[in-house]
Coordinates of C-alpha atoms and ligand atoms in Angstrom, one line a residue:
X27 CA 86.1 13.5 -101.5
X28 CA 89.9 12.9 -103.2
X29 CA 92.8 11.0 -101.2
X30 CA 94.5 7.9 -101.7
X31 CA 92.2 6.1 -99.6
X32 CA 89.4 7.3 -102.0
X33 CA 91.3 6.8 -105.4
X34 CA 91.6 3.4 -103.8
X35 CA 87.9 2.4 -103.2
X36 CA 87.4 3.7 -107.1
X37 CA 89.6 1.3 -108.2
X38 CA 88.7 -1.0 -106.5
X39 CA 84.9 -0.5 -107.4
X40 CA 86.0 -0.5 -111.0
X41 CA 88.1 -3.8 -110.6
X42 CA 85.2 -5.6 -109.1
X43 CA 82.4 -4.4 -110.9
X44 CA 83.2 -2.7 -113.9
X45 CA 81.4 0.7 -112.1
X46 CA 83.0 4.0 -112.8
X47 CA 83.6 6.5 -110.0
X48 CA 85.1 10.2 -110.9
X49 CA 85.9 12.5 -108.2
X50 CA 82.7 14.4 -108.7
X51 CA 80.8 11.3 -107.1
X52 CA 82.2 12.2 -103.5
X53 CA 79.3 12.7 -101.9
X54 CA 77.4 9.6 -103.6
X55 CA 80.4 7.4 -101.7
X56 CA 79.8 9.4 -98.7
X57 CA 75.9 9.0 -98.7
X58 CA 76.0 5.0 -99.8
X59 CA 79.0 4.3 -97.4
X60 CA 78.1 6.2 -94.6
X61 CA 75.3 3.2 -93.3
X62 CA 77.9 0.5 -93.7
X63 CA 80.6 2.7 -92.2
X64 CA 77.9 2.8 -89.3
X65 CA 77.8 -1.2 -89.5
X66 CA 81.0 -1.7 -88.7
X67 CA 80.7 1.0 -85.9
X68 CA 83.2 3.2 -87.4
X69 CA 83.1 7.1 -87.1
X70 CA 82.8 8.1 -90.4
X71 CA 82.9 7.2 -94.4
X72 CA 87.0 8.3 -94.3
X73 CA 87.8 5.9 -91.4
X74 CA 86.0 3.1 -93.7
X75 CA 88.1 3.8 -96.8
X76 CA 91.0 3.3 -94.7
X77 CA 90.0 0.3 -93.3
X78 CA 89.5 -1.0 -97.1
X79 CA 92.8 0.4 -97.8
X80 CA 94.7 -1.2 -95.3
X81 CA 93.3 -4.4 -96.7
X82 CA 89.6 -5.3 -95.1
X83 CA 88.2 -8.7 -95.6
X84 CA 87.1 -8.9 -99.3
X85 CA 83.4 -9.6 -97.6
X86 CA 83.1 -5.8 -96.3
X87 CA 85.0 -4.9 -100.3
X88 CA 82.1 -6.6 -101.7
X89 CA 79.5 -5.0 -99.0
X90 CA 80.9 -1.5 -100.3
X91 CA 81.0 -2.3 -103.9
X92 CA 77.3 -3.4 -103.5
X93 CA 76.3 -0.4 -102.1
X94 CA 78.0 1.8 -105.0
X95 CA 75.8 -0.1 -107.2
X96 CA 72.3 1.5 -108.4
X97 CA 69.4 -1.3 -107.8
X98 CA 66.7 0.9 -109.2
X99 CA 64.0 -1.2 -110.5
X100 CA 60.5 -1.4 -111.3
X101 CA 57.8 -3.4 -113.1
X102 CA 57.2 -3.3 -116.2
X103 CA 60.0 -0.9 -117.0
X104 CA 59.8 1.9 -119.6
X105 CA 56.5 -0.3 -121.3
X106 CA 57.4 -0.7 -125.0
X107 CA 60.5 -3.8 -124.1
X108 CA 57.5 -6.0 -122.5
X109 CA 55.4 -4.9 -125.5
X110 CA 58.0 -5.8 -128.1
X111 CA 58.5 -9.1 -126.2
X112 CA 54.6 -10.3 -125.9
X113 CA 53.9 -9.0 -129.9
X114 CA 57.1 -9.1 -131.3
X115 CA 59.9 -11.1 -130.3
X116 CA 58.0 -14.0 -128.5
X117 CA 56.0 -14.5 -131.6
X118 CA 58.8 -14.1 -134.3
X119 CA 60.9 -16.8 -132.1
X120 CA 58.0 -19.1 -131.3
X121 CA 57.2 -19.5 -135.1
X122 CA 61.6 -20.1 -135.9
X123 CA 61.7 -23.2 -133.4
X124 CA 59.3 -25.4 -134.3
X125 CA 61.3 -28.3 -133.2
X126 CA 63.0 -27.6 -130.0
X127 CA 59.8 -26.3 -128.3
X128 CA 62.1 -24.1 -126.5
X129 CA 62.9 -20.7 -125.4
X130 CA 65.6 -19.2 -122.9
X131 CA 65.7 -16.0 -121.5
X132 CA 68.4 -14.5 -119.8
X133 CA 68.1 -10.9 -117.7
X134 CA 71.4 -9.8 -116.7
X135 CA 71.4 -7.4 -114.1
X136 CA 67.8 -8.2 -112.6
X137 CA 68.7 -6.2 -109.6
X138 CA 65.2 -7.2 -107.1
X139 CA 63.5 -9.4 -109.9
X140 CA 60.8 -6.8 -111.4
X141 CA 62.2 -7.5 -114.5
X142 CA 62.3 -10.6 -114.8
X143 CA 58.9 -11.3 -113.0
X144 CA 57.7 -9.0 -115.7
X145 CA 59.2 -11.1 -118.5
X146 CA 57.7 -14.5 -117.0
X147 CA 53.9 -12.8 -116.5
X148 CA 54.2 -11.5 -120.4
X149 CA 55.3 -15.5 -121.0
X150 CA 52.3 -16.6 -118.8
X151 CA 49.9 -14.2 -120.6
X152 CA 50.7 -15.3 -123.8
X153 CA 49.1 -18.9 -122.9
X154 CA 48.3 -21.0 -125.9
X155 CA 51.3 -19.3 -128.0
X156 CA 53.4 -21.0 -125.5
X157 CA 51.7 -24.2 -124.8
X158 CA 53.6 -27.1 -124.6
X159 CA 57.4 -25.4 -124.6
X160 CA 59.6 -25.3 -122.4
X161 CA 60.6 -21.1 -121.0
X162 CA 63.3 -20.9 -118.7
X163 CA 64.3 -17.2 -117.3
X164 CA 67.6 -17.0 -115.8
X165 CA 67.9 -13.8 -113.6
X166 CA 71.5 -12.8 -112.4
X167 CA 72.9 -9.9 -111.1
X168 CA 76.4 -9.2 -109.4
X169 CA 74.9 -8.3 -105.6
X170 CA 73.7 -11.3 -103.4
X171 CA 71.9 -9.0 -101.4
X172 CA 70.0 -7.9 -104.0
X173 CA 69.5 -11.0 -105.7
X174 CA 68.3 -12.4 -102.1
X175 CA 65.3 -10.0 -102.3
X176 CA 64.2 -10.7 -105.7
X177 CA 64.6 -14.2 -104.8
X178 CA 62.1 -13.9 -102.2
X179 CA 59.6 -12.0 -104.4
X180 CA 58.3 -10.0 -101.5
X181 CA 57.4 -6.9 -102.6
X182 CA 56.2 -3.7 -100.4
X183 CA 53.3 -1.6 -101.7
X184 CA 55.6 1.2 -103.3
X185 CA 57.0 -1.3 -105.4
X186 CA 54.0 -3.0 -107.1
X187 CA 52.4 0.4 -107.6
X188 CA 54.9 1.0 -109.9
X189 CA 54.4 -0.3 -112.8
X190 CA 52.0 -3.3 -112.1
X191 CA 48.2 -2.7 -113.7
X192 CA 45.8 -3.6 -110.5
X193 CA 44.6 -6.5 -112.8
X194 CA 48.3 -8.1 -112.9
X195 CA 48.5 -7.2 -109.2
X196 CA 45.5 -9.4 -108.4
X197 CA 46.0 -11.9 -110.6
X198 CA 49.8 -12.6 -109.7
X199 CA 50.1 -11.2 -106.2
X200 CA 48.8 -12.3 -102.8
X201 CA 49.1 -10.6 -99.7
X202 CA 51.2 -11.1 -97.2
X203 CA 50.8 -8.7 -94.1
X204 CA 51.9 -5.5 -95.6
X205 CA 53.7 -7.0 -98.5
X206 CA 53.2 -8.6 -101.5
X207 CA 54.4 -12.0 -102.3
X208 CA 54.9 -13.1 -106.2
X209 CA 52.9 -15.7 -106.9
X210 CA 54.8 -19.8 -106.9
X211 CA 53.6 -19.8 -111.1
X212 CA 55.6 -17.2 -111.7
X213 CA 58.6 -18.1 -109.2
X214 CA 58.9 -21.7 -110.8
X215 CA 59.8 -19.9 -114.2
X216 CA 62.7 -18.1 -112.8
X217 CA 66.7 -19.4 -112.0
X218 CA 68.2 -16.8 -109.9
X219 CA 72.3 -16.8 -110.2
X220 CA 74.6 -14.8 -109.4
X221 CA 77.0 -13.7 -111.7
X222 CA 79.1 -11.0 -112.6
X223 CA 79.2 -9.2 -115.9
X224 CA 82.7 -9.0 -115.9
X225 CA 83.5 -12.4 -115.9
X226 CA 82.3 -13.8 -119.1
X227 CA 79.7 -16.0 -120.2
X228 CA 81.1 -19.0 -119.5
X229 CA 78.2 -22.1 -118.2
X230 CA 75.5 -19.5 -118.9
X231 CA 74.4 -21.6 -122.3
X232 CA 72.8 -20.0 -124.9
X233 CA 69.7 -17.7 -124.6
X234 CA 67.3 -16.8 -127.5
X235 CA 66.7 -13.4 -125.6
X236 CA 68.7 -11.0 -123.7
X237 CA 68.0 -8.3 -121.1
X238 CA 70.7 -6.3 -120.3
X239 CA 69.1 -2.9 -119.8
X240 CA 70.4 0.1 -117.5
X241 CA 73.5 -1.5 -116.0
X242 CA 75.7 -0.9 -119.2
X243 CA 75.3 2.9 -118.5
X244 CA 77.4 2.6 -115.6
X245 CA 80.5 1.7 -117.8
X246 CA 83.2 3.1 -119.4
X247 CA 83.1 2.5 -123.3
X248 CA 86.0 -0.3 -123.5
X249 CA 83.9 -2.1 -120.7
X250 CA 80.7 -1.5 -122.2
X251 CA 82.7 -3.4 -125.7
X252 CA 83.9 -6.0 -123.7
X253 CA 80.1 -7.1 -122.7
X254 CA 78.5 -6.4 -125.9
X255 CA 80.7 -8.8 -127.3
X256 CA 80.7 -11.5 -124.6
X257 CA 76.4 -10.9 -124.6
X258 CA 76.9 -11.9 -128.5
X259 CA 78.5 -15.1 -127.5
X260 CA 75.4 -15.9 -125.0
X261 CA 72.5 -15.2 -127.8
X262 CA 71.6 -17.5 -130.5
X263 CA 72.6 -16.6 -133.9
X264 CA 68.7 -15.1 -134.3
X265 CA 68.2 -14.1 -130.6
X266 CA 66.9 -10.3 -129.5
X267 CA 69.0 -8.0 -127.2
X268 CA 67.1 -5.6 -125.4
X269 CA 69.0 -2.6 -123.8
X270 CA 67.7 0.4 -121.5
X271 CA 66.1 2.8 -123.2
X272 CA 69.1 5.5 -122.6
X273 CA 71.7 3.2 -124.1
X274 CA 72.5 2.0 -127.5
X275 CA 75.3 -0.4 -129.4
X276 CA 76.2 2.8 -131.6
X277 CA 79.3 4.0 -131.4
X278 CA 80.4 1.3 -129.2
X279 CA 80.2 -2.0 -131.1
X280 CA 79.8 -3.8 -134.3
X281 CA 78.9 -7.5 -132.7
X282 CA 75.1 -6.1 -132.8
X283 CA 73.1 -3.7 -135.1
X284 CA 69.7 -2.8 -134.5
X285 CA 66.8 -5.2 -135.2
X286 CA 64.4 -4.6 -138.3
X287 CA 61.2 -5.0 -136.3
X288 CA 61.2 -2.3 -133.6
X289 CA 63.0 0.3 -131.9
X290 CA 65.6 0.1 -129.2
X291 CA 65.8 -3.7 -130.4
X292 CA 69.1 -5.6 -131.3
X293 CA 70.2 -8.6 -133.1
X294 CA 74.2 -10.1 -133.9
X295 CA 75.0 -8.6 -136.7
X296 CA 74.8 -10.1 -140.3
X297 CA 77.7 -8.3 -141.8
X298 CA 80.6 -10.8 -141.8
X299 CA 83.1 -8.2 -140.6
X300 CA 81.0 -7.8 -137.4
X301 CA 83.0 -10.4 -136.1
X302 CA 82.5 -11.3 -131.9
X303 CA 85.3 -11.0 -129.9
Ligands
LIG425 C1 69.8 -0.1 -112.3 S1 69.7 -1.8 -112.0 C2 68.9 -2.4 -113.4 C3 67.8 -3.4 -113.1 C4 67.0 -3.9 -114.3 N1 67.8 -4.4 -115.3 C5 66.2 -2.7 -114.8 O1 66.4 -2.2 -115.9 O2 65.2 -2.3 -114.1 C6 71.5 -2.2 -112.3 C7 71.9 -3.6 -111.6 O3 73.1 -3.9 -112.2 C8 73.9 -4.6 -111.3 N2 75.3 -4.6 -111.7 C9 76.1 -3.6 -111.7 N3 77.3 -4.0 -112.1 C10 77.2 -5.3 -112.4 C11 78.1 -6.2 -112.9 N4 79.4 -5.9 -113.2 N5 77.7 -7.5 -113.1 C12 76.4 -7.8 -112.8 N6 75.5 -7.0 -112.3 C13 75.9 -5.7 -112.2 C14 73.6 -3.9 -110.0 O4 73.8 -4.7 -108.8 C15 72.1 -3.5 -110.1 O5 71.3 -4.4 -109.5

């Protein structure tokens, strides 16, 4: 798919979400589109690129942009991260703030909330470790929709059977009809929010931990820079960055390096020139 009505939606796509669209991703636009070009009871995915292009209320913009987006999710994600975090990074931090009895979390792109649900039952599991503190998790992502359903915690059997051992399922889960709906213990832990990774950092506060993992994939390098260093502003001076496993601060950044204690881990960097933008 090419035209000016296509180059449009690109940069428009990229303007609003930082999400890179090349030529070559024609039929991906067609395929997403083509349900909301149905929505809006229009023929086809062309007529609705002209309708953004002729200026469409920024509500359907943001419908479309949403729909570019990749919400692929699923419990317990790749394994090692939630490992790191329960023998690892939870520990180390517990033992360096023996005062403030606190400990923020931040997953940036949650997409539906199987991350961060994740994060908060490897925080409930840990028990006495984190008896007496205060956890908060703040879950964000870009797409209301998206952050609607995770939210809601309802979760259809597909879902939970990725990822989730049938001991956390029980023990965390209750069933709903045909769903499953995340238990209120796990729920209370969690402030969902949107927000968009473009636009700063700016009322977040300061987290001790970061998730930012497969969303940076979807950006250019500059873009992928520009986070980094905005992420380094969010995370305490000895706070962990986790990323997804296909993505790295090599080559891209100096604000972080990667952390002593495991792989695929990353702290602000110690060198003094590493400075944050
Ligand atoms: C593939 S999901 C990753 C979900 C989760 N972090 C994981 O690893 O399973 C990517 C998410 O990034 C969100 N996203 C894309 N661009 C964004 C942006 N500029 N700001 C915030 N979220 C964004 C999408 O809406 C989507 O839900």
């Amino acid at each position: 798919m090419t035209g000016a009505e296509f180059d449009h939606f690109c940069q428009a796509v990229k303007a609003r979400s930082g999400l890179s669209l090349t030529a070559e991703k024609g039929y991906l636009v067609r395929s997403r589109l083509a349900p909301v070009a149905r929505s809006e009871g229009l023929a086809d995915v062309p007529a609705l690129l002209a309708k953004l292009k002729a200026g469409a209320p920024e509500e359907l913009m943001q419908r479309c942009v949403d729909a570019m987006a990749t919400h692929e999710s699923y419990f317990f994600r790749d394994g090692t991260p939630f490992e790191q975090l329960a023998q690892v990074v939870v520990p180390e931090l517990v033992a360096a703030r023996p005062a403030a009895r606190s400990l923020r979390i931040w997953c940036a792109a949650a997409s539906s909330g199987q991350e961060p649900y994740s994060v908060a039952m490897v925080l409930q599991e840990l028990g006495g470790l984190l008896a007496g503190w205060r956890t908060e998790i703040v879950a964000t992502d870009m797409s209301a929709p998206i952050l609607r359903k995770a939210r809601d915690g309802i979760y259809s059997d597909f879902e939970v059977r990725r990822g989730l051992s049938p001991e956390r399922l029980g023990r965390w889960f209750s069933k709903v009809g045909e769903a499953w709906q995340v238990s209120p213990a796990l729920k209370q832990m969690i402030t969902f929010r949107p927000h968009n990774l473009l636009q700063g950092v700016a009322g977040l506060g300061t987290f001790d931990i970061i998730l930012c993992r497969n969303v940076l994939i979807y950006f250019e390098v500059e873009r992928k820079r520009e986070i980094l260093a905005q992420l380094a502003t969010a995370l305490a001076p000895d706070g962990r960055l986790f990323l997804g496993s296909a993505e790295t601060v090599l080559g891209v950044s100096s604000v972080f390096e990667a952390a002593p204690e495991a792989r695929g881990l990353y702290r602000r960097s110690q060198a003094p020139a590493a400075k944050i933008a």
